[in-house]
XYZ file of C-alpha atoms in Angstrom:
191
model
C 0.000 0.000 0.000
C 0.956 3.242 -1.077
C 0.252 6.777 1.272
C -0.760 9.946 -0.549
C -2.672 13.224 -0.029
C -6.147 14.041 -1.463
C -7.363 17.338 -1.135
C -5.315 17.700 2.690
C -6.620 13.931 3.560
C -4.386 11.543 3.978
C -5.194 8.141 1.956
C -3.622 4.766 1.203
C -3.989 3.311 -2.292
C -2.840 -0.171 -3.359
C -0.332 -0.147 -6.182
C -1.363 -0.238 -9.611
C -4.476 2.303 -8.698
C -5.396 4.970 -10.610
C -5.774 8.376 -9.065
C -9.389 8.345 -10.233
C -10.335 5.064 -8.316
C -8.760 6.596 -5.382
C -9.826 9.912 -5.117
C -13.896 7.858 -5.895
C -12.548 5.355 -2.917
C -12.783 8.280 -0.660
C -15.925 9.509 -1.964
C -14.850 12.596 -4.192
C -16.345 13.307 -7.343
C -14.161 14.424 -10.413
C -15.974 14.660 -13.633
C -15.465 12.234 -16.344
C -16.853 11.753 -19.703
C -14.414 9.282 -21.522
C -13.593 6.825 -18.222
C -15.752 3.812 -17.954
C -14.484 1.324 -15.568
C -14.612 -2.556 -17.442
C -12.339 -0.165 -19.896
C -8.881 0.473 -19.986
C -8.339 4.557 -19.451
C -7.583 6.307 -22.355
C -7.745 9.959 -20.853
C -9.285 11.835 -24.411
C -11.560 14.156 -22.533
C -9.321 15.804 -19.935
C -12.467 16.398 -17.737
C -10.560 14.627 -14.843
C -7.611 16.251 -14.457
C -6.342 17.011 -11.242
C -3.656 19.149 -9.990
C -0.451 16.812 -8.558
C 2.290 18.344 -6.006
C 5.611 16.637 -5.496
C 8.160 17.803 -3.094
C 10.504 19.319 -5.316
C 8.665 19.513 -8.544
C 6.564 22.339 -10.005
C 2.751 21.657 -9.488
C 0.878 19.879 -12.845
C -2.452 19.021 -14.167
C -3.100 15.478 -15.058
C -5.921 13.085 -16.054
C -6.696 11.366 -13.001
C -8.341 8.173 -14.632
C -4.938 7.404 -16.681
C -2.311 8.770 -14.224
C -0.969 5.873 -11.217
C -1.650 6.870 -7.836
C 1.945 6.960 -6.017
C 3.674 7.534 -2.645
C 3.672 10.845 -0.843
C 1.611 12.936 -3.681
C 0.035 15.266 -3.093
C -3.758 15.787 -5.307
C -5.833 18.578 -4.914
C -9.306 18.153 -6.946
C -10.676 21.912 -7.146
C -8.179 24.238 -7.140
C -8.787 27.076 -9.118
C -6.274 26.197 -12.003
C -8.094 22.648 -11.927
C -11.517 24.360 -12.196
C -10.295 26.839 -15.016
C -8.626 23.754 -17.103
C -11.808 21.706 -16.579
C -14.267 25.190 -17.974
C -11.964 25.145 -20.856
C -12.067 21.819 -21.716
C -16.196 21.839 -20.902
C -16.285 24.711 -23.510
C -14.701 23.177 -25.945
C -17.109 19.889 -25.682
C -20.060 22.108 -25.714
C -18.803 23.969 -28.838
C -18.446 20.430 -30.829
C -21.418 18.996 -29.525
C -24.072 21.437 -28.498
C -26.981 19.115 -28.761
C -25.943 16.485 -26.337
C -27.931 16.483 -22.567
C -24.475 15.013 -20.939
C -22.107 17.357 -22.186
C -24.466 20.256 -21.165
C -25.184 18.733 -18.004
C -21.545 18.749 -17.401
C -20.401 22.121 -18.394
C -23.398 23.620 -16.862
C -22.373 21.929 -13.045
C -18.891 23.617 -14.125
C -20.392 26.991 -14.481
C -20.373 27.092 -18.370
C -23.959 27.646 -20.035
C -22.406 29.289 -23.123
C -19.398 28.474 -25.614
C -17.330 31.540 -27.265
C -16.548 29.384 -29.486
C -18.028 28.416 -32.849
C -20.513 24.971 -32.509
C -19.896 22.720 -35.023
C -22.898 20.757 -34.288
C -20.645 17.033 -34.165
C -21.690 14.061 -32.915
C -18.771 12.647 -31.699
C -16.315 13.919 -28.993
C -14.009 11.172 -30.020
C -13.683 10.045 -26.030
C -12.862 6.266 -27.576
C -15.409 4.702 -25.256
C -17.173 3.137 -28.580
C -13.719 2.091 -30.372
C -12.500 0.710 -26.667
C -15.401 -1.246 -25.737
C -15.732 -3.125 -29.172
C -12.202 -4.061 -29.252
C -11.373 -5.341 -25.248
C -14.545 -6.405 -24.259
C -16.197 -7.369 -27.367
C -13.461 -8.641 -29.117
C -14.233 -7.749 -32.487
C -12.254 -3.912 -33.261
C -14.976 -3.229 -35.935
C -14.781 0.549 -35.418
C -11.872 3.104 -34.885
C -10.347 5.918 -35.454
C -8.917 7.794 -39.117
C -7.660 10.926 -39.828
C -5.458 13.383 -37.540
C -6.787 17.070 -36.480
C -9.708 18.229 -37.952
C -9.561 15.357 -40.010
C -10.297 13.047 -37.433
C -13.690 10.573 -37.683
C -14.939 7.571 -36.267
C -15.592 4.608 -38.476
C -15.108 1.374 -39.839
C -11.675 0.047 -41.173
C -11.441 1.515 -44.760
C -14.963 3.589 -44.404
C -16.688 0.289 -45.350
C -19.770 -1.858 -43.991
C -17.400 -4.410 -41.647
C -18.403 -7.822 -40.859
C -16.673 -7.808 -37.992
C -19.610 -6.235 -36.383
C -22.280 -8.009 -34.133
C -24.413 -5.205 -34.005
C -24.421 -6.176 -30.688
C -24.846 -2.479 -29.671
C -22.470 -2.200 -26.919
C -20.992 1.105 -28.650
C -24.061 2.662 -28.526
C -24.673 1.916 -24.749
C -21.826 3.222 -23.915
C -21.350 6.472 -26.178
C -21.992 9.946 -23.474
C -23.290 11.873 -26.650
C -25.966 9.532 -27.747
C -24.537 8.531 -31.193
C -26.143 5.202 -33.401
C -22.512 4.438 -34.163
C -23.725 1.138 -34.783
C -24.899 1.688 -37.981
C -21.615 2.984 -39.102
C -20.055 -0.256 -38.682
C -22.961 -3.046 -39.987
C -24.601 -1.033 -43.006
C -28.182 -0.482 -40.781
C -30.059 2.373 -41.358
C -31.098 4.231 -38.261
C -35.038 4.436 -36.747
């Protein structure tokens, strides 16, 4: 067992934890959007960063659901240049996908009800949840990722119908913005 510092309150956290499933162990909420935990953490959103203190080192942000939880740390969860990093980043989700109730939910508990930014009006905050789930717990990797930047999409290997696809539905279940990726993958037309 490990001994760190959340937020002035000393903890103990087995090795191998993440800082996420500590700071939850003790009954703190951080927001997430792209953590689920049967998945491995892939820390796209930045939603759950936290800021770290080490004796010695400058202060930094990091995503708590991908970062290990280690001896004598020191994590606070709301400082104000954790709660100005997570506005930006809550911003910027609202901007590419205005219509979705969980990233409004979210930005509004973090105090943002408005984006300066143009709204693209996407569907997709590429968090990997849907490219994640279908390859470690499905087994099948019958969606990903293409394209770099602005470029970027979510789709089948080569842009084509994929057999490898159940249409099991398991990326739709777990997708935060509500998109029917399945039919991406398996050729279905949507309802």
């Amino acid at each position: 067992m490990m001994t760190l510092t959340i937020n002035n309150q000393n903890t103990e956290a087995a090795e191998g934890s993440s800082l996420l499933a500590t700071i939850q162990k003790l009954g703190m909420r951080v927001p997430t959007l792209c953590h689920h935990k049967a998945l491995t953490p892939y820390g796209a959103c930045r939603l759950c960063v936290v800021e770290i203190h080490f004796p010695g080192r400058a202060p930094s942000l990091q995503a708590s659901c991908s970062y290990p939880a280690l001896e004598g740390m020191n994590v606070f969860t709301d400082t104000e240049r954790v709660t100005r990093a997570r506005k930006i980043v809550a911003e910027l989700l609202l901007a590419r996908c205005p219509d979705s109730e969980v990233i409004r939910r979210i930005a509004s508990e973090l105090g943002v009800h408005e984006t300066r930014i143009k709204k693209k009006y996407d569907d997709c905050v590429y968090c990997g949840l849907c490219v994640r789930m279908c390859e470690e717990r499905m087994g099948r990797g019958a969606i990903g990722f293409s394209g770099r930047g602005p470029r970027k999409k979510l789709e089948p290997p080569f842009g084509k119908h994929n057999e490898m696809c159940w249409t099991c539905g398991a990326c739709d279940f777990v997708c935060p913005v509500g998109k029917k990726i399945r039919t991406l993958t398996s050729g279905i037309t949507p309802i």
